[in-house]
Short mmCIF file of C-alpha atoms in Angstrom, two decimals:
data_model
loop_
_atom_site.label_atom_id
_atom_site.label_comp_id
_atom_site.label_asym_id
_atom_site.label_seq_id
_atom_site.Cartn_x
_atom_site.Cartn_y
_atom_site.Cartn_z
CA UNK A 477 14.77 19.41 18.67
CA UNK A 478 15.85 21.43 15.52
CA UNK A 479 18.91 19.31 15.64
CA UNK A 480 16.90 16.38 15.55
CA UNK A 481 14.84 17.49 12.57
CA UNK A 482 17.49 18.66 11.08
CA UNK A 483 19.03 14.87 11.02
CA UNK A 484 15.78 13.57 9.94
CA UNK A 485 15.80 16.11 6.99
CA UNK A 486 19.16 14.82 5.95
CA UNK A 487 18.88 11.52 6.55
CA UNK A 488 15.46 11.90 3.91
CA UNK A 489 17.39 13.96 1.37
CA UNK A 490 20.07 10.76 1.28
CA UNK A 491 17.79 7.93 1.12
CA UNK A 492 16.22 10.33 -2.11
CA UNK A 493 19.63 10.36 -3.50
CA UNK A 494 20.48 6.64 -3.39
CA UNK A 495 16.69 5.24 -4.66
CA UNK A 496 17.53 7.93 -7.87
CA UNK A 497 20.95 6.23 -8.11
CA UNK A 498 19.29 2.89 -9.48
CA UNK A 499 17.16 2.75 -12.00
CA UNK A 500 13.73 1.05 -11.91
CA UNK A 501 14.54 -1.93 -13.38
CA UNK A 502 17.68 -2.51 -11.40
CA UNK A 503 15.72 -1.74 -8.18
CA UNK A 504 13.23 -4.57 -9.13
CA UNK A 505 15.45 -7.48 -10.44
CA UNK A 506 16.88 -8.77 -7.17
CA UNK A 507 15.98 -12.12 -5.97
CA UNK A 508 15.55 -13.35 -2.52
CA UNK A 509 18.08 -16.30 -3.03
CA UNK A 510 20.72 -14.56 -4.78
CA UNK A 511 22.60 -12.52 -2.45
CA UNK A 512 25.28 -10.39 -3.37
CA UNK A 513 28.12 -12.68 -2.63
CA UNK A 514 26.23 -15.30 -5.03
CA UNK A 515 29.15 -16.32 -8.12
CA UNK A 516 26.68 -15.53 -10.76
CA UNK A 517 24.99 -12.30 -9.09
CA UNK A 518 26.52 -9.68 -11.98
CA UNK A 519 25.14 -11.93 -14.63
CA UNK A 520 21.84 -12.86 -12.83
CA UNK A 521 21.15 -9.26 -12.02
CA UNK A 522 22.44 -8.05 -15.68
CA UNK A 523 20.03 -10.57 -17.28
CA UNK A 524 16.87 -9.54 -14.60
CA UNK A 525 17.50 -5.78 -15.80
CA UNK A 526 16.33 -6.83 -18.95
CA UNK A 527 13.75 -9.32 -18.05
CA UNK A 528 15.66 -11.85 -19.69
CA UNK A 529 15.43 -13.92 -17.03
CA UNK A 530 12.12 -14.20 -14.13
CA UNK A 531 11.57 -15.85 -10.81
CA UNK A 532 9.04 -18.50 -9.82
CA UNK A 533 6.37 -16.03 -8.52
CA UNK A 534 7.80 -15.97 -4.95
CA UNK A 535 10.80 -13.54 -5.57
CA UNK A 536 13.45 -16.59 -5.82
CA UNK A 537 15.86 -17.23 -9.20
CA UNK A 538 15.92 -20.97 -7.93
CA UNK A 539 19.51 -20.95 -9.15
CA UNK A 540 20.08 -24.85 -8.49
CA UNK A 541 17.59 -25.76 -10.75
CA UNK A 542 18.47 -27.63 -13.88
CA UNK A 543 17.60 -25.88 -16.86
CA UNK A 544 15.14 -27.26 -19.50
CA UNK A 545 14.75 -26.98 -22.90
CA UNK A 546 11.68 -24.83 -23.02
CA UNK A 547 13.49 -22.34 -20.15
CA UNK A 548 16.40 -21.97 -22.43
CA UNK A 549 13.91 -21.17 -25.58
CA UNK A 550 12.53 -18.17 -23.54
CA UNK A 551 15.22 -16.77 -22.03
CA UNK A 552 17.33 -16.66 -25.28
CA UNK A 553 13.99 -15.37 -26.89
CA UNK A 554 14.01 -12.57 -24.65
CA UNK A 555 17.66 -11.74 -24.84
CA UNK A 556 17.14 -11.46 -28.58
CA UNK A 557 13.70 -9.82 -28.75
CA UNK A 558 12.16 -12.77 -30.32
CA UNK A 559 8.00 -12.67 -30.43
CA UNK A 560 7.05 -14.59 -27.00
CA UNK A 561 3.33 -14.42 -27.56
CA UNK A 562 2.21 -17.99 -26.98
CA UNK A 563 0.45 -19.49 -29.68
CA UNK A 564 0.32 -22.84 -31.30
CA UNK A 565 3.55 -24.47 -32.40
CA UNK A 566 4.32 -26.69 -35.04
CA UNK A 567 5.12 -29.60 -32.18
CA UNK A 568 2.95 -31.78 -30.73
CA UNK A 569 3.70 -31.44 -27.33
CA UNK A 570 3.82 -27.76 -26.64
CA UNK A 571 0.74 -26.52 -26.57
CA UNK A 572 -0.17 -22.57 -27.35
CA UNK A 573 -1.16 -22.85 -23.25
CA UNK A 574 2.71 -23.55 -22.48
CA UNK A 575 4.68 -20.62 -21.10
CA UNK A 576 7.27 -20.75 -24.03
CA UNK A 577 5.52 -21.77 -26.69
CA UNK A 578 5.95 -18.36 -28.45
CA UNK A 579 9.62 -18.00 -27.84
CA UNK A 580 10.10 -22.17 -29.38
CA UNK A 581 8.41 -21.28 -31.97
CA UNK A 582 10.41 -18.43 -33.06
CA UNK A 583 13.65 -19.76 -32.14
CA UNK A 584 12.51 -22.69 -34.28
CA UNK A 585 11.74 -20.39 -37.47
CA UNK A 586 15.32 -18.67 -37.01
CA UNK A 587 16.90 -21.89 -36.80
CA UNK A 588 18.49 -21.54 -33.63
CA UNK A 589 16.59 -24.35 -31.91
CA UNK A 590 15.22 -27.68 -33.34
CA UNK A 591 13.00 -30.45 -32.41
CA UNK A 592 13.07 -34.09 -32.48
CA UNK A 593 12.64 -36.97 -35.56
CA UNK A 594 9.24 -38.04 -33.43
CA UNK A 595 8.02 -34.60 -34.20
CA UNK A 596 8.39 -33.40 -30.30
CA UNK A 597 10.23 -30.73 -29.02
CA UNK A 598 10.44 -31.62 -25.51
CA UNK A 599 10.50 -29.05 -23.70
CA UNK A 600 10.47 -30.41 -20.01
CA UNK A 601 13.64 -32.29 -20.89
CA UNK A 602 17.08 -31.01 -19.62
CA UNK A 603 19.41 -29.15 -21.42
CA UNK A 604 23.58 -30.20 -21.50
CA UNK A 605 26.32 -27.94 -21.55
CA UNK A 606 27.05 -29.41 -25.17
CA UNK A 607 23.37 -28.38 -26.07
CA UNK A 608 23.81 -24.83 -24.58
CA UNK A 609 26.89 -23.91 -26.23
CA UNK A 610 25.25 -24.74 -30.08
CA UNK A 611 21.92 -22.68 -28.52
CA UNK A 612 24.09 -19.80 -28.03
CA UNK A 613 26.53 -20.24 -30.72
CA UNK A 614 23.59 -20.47 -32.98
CA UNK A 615 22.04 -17.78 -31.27
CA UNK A 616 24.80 -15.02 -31.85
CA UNK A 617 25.58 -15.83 -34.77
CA UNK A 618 29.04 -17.59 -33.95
CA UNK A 619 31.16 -19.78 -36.42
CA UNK A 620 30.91 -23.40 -34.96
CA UNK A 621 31.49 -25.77 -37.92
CA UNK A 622 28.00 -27.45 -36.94
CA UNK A 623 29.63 -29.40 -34.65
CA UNK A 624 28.94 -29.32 -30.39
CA UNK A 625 33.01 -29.19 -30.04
CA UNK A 626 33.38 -26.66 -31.98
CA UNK A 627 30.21 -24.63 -30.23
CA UNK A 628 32.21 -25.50 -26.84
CA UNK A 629 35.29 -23.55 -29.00
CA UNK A 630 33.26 -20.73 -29.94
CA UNK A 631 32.29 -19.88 -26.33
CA UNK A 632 35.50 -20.67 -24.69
CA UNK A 633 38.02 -18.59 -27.16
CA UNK A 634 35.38 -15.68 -26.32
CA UNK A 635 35.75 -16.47 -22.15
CA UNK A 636 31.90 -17.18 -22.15
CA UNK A 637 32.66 -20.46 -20.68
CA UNK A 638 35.50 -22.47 -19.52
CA UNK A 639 36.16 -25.97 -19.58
CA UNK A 640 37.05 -28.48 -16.54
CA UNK A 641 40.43 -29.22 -15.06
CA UNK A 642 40.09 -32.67 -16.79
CA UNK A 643 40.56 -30.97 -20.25
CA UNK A 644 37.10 -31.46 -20.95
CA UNK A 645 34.04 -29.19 -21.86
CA UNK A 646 31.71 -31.48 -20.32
CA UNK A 647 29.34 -31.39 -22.96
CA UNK A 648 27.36 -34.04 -21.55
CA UNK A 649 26.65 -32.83 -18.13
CA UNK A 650 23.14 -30.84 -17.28
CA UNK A 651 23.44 -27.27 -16.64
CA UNK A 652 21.35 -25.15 -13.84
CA UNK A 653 20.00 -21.97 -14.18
CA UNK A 654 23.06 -20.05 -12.73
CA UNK A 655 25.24 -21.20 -15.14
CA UNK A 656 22.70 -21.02 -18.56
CA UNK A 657 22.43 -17.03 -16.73
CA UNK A 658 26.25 -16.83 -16.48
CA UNK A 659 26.73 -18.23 -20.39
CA UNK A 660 23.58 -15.78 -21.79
CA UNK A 661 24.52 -12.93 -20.09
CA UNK A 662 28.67 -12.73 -21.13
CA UNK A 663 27.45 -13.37 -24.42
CA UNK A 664 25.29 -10.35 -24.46
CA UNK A 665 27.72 -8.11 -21.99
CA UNK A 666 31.72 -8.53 -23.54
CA UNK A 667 32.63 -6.84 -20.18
CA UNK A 668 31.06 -9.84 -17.84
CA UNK A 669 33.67 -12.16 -19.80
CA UNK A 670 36.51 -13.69 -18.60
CA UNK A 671 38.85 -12.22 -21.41
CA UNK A 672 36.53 -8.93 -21.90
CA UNK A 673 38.20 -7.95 -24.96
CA UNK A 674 36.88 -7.41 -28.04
CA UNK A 675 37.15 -4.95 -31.38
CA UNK A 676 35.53 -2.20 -33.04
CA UNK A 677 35.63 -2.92 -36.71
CA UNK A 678 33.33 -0.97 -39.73
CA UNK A 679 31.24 2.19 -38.77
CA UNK A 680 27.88 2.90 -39.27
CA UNK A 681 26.00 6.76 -38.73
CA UNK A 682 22.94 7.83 -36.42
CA UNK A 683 20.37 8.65 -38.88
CA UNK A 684 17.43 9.92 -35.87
CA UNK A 685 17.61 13.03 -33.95
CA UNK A 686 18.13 11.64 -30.89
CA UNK A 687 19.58 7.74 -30.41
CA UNK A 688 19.60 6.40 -27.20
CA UNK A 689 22.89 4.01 -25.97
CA UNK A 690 21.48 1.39 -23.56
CA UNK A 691 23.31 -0.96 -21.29
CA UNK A 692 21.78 -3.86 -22.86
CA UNK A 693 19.70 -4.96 -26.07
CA UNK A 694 16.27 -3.43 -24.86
CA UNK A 695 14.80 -0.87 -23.89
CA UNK A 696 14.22 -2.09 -20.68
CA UNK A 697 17.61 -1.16 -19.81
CA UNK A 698 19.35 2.04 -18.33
CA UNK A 699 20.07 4.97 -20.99
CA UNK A 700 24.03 5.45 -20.89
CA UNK A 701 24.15 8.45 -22.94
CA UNK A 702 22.61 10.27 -26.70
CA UNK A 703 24.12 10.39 -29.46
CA UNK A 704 22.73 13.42 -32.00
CA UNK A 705 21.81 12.47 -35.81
CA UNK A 706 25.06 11.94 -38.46
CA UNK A 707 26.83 10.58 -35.41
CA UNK A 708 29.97 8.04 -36.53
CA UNK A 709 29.88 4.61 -34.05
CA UNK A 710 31.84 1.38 -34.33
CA UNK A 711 30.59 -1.72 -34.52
CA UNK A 712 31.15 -4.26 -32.30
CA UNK A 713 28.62 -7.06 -32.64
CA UNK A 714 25.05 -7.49 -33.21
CA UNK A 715 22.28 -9.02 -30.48
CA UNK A 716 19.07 -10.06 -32.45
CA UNK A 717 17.72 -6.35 -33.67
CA UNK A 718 20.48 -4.31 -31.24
CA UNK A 719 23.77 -3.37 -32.26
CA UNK A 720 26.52 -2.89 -29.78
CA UNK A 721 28.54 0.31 -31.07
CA UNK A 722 31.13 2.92 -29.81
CA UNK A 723 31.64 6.57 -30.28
CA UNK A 724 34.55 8.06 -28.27
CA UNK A 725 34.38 7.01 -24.80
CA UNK A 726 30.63 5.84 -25.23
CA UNK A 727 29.92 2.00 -25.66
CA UNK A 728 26.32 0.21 -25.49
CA UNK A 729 23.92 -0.94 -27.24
CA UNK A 730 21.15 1.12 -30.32
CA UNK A 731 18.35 -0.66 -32.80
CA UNK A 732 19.89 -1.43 -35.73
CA UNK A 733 17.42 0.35 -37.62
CA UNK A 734 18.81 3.63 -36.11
CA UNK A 735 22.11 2.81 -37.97
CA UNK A 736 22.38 3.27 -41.60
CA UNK A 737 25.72 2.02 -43.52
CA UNK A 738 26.65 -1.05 -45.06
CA UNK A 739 29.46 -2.40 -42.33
CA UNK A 740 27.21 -5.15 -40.02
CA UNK A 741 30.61 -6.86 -39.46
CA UNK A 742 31.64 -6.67 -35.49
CA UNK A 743 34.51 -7.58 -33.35
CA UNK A 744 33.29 -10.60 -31.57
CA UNK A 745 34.71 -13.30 -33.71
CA UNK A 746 36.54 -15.12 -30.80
CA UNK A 747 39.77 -16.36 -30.29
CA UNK A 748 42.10 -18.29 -27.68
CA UNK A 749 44.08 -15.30 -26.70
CA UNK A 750 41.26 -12.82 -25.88
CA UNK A 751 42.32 -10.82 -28.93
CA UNK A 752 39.76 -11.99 -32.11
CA UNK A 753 41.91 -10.27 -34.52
CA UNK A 754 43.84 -13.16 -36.85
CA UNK A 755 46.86 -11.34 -37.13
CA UNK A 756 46.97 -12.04 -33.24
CA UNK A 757 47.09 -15.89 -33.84
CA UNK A 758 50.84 -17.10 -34.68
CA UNK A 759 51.00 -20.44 -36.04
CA UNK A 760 54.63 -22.54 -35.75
CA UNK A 761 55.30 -25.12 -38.61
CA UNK A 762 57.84 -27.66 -37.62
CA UNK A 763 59.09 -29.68 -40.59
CA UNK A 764 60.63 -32.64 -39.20
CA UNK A 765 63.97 -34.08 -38.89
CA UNK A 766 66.66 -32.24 -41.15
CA UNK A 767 70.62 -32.02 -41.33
CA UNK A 768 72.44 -35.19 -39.76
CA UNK A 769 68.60 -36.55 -39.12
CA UNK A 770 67.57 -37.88 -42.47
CA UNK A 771 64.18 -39.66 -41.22
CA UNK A 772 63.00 -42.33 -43.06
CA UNK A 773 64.12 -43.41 -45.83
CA UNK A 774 62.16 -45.62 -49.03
CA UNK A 775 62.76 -45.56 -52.69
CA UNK A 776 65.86 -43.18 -52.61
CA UNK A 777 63.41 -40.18 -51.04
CA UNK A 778 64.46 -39.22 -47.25
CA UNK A 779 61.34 -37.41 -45.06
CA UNK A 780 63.79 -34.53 -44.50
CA UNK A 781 63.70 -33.40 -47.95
CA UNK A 782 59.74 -34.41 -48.78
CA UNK A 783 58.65 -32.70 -45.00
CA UNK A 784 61.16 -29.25 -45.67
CA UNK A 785 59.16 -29.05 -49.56
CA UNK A 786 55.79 -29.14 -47.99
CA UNK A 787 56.48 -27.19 -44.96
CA UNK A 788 57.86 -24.01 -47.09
CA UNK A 789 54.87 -24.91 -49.68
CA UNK A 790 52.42 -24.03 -46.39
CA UNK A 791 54.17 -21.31 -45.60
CA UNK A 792 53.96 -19.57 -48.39
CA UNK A 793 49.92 -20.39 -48.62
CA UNK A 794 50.01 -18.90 -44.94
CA UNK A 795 51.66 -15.85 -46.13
CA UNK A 796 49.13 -14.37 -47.81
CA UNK A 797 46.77 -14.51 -44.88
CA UNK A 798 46.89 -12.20 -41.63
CA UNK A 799 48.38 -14.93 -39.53
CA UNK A 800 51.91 -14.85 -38.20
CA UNK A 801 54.08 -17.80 -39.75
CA UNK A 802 57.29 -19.10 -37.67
CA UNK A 803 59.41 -22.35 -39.32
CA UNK A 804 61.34 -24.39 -37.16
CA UNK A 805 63.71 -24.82 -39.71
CA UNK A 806 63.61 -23.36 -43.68
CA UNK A 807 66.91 -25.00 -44.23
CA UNK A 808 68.15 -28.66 -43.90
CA UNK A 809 69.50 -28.21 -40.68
CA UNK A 810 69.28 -30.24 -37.41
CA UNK A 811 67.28 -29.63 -34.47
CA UNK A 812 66.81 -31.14 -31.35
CA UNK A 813 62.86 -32.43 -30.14
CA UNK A 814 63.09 -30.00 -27.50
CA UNK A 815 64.84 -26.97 -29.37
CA UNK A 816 61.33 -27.05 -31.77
CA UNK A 817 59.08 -27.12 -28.69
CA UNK A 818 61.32 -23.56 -27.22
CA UNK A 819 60.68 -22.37 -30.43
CA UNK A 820 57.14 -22.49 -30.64
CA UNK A 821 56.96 -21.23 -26.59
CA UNK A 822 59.43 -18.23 -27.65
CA UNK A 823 57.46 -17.47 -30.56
CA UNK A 824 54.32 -17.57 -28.11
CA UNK A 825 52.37 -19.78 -30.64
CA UNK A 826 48.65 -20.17 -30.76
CA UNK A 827 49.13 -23.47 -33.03
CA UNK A 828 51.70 -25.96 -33.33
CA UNK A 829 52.32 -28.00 -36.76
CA UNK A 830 54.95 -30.63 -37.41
CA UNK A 831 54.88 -32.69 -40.47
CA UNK A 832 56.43 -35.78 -40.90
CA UNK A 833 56.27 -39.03 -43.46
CA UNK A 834 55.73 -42.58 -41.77
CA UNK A 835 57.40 -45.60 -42.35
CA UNK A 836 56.97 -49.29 -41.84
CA UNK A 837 57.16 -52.50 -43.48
CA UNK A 838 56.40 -51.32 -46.97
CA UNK A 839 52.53 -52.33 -46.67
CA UNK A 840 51.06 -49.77 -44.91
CA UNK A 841 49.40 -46.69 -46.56
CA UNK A 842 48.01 -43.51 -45.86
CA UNK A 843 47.90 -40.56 -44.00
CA UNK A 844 47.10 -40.22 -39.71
CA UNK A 845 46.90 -37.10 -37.70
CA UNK A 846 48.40 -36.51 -33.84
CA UNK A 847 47.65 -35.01 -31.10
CA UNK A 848 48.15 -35.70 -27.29
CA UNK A 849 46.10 -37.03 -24.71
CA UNK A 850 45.87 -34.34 -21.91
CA UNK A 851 44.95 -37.59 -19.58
CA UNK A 852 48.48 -38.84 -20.53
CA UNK A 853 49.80 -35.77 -21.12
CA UNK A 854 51.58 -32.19 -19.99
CA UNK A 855 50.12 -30.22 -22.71
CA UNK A 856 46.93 -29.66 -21.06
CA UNK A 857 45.17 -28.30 -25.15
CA UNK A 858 43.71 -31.82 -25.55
CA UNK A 859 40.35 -30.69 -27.09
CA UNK A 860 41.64 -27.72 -29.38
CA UNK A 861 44.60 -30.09 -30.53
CA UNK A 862 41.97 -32.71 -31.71
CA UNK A 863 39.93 -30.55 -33.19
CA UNK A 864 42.99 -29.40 -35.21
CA UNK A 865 43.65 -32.74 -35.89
CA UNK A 866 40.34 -33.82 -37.16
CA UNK A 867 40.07 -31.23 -38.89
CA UNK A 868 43.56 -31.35 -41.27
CA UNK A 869 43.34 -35.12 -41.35
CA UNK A 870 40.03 -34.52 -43.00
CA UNK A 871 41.49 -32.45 -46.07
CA UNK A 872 44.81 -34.68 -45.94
CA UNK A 873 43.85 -38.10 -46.81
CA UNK A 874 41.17 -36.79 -49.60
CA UNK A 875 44.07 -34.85 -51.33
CA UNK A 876 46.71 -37.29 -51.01
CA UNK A 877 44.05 -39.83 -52.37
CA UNK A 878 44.93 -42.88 -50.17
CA UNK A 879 44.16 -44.37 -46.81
CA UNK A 880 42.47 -42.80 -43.90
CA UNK A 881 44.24 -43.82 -41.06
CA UNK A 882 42.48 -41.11 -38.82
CA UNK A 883 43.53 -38.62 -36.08
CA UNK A 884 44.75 -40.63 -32.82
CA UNK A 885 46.59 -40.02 -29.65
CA UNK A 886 50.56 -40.31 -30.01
CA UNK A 887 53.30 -40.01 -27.64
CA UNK A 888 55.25 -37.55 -29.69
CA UNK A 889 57.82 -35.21 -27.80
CA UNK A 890 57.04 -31.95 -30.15
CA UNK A 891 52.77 -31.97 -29.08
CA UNK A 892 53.23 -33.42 -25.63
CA UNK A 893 55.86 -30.93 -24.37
CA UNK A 894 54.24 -27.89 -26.32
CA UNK A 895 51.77 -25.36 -24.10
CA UNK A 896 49.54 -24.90 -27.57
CA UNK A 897 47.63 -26.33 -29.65
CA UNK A 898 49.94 -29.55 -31.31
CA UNK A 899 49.56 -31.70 -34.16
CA UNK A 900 51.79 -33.99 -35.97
CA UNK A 901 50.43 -34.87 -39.90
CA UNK A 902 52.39 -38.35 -40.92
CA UNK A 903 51.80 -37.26 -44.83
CA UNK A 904 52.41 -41.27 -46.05
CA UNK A 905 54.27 -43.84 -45.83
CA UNK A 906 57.37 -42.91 -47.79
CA UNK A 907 58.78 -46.83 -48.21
CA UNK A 908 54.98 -47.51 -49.45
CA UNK A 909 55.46 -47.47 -53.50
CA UNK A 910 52.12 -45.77 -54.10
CA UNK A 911 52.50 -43.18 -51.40
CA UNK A 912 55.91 -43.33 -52.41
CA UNK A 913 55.25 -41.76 -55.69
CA UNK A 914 52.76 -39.03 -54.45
CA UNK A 915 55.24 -37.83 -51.78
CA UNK A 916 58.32 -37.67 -54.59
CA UNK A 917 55.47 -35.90 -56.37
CA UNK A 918 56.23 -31.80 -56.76
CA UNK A 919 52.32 -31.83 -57.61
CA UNK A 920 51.09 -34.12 -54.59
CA UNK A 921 53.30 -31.84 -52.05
CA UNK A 922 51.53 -28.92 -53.06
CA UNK A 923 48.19 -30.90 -52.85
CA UNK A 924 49.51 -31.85 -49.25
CA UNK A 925 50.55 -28.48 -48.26
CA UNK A 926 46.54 -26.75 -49.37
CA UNK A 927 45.08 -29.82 -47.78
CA UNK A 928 46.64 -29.00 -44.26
CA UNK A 929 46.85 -25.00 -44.99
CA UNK A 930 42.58 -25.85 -45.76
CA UNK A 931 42.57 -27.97 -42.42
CA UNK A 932 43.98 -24.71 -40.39
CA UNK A 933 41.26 -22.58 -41.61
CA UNK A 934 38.93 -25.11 -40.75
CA UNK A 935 39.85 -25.26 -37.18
CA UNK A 936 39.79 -21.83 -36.68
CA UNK A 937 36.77 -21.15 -38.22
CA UNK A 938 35.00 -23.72 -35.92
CA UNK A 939 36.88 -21.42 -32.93
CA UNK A 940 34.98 -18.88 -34.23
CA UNK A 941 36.95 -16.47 -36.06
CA UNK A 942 35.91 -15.14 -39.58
CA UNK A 943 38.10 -16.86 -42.22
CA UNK A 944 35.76 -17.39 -45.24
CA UNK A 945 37.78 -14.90 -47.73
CA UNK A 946 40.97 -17.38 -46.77
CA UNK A 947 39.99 -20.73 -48.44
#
């Protein structure tokens, strides 16, 4: 009999021991349909901690459900400590009596959501992957060029989200409340990521007694540790009014207005390579043909020589940033199509640019942009290389002052071979007179060279990395 007790005793003192193991929060965010084993349960659960995310009364996420507008106002309300009160709103079909009226409302003041031309916000209608990733981007604060690509960028350089096999983000697809979870929560928690890498940059100092490091951006989540008053922390990035930070071995999340210093600057600014630092990023510049290879040929000016000139002119404007610069060639030598794509793989590039001039019958004018088709293709960067693309045709043919013959698909051996993002700029036509005389042009090179040096900056400031002291 004692030995009985004596089992009940222990078996008492261990269920005590495992209920003070969880918190109260954790203990009361499962949900009845999502098991352990569920793909999303980490990010599900992390989000419930905080009450960033609710059930439908009945104890179930309903993670098959496709998300709608208004549900994606109030959960990114909550995960940034938005006001949620419901009230009336400046639309005319949410009413103060709908659930997230408070939460659109706010998200509406801060800019990160918008309504409709009709003066609706609709918020029963259902929200696209495209649509999520500018919510969120606008939401934390990301670089996206105002563009849904580049949102899709922002959130895929930082392994928030991932794109389909196709190449595609499938910005036009619906999204169900797993997924919006899955998206939310990695951009609150770096470590739920799929590249969970990110850095410290700037400090800031504890100015209270006693400052509290949370696992997540409110106080309904778990204390980590305390950090005393004149403490030193690192800042990583910032979550509406919370500030993730790190001091020594310690990293979670404090108020901001616990922090005083002037350094707000964090490392989540995204890249392709799960490091967001731009001295990570090493671009390849491949100035065509060279050596035996003349290219073409108009007016007594060959594309080797007008292609080497610009090339070195771009490197030079890429020297004075963080980047990594790699030539092809600095020289007029020759080189083989597929010796310039082993360069770029050797040099493990994160971007790929050859220039070139175009010829044809003496009539055509202006400047085009390639990239390759991943449909058609083996290098599978289709989006990123058109978004490079677009965005150095864009400068190109406005400093070059001629035609605009756009950015288009090209079976080109140097950006369908590569395993980066590829272009190929076609500067002009060089056996066109007028284009003729800009690319013999000393002044016009240089114009060419900023123009596509601008166009790089411009694509990876839409991937989300912090290049505005660059331009």
């Amino acid at each position: 009999m004692k030995a009985v007790k004596l089992l009940l005793c222990l078996l008492l003192a261990m269920s005590t021991v495992l209920t003070v193991g969880l918190t109260k929060s954790e203990a009361a965010t499962t949900f009845k349909d999502i098991g352990s084993n569920h793909r999303a349960y980490k990010e599900i659960t992390y989000l419930g901690q905080g009450d960033i995310v609710t059930g439908d009364g009945k104890g179930n996420f309903v993670p098959n459900s496709i998300v709608t507008r208004g549900e994606a106002a109030a959960m990114i309300g909550r995960a940034l400590n938005l006001d949620g009160t419901k009230r009336a709103t400046t639309f005319k079909d949410v009413s103060s009596n709908n659930f997230a009226s408070g939460y659109i409302q706010s998200a509406v003041d801060k800019k990160i959501l918008s309504g409709y031309g009709d003066g609706t916000f609709r918020p029963y209608a259902h929200v696209t992957r495209g649509e999520m990733a500018v919510m969120i981007s606008k939401a934390f604060n990301y670089s996206f060029g105002n563009t849904v690509s580049g949102a899709a960028n922002a959130l895929m350089s930082r392994g928030i989200a991932q794109g389909f096999s196709n190449g595609t983000f499938g910005a036009d697809k619906t999204l169900i409340r797993a997924d919006f979870a899955v998206f939310l929560a990695r951009s609150i928690d770096y470590t739920l990521r799929t590249k969970p890498t990110i850095s410290f940059s700037g400090t800031k100092y504890v100015n209270v007694d006693s400052l509290n490091v949370r696992k997540g951006p409110s106080t309904k989540y778990g204390t980590i540790s305390a950090l005393k008053n004149n403490t030193k922390v690192e800042i990583g990035y910032k979550v509406g009014t919370w500030t993730l930070v790190k001091s020594g071995s310690i990293i979670g999340f404090v108020l901001d207005s616990y922090l005083t210093g002037n350094i707000s600057s964090g490392g989540d600014g995204g890249s392709s390579g799960g490091n967001n630092s731009l001295a990570s990023q090493v671009i390849v510049i491949d100035p065509g043909h060279g050596g035996k290879d003349s290219g073409a040929v108009g007016y007594n000016l060959t594309e080797k020589y007008v292609v080497l000139d610009t090339g070195l002119r771009l490197q030079k404007l890429l020297a004075n940033t963080p980047f990594t610069v790699k030539l092809t060639r600095s020289t007029d030598v020759f080189l083989e199509l597929s010796e310039r794509v082993t360069f770029a793989k050797q040099n493990k590039a994160n971007t790929f640019v050859s220039i070139h001039a175009n010829a044809a019958n003496g009539n055509a004018s202006g400047s085009e942009t390639y990239y390759y088709d991943t449909s058609r293709a083996v290098n599978p960067n289709t989006a990123d290389s058109k978004l490079l693309a677009e965005k150095i045709q864009t400068r190109l043919y406005k400093a070059m002052e001629h035609n605009n013959r756009g950015e288009k698909h090209g079976d080109l051996h140097v950006i369908r071979e590569n395993s980066m993002p590829a272009v190929l700029v076609e500067l002009g036509f060089i056996d066109n007179k007028s284009d003729n005389a800009k690319l013999a042009s000393p002044t016009y090179r240089q114009k060419a060279a900023t123009a596509i040096y601008q166009g790089i900056l411009d694509y990876y400031k839409a991937k989300g990395f912090n290049v505005n002291g660059l331009y």
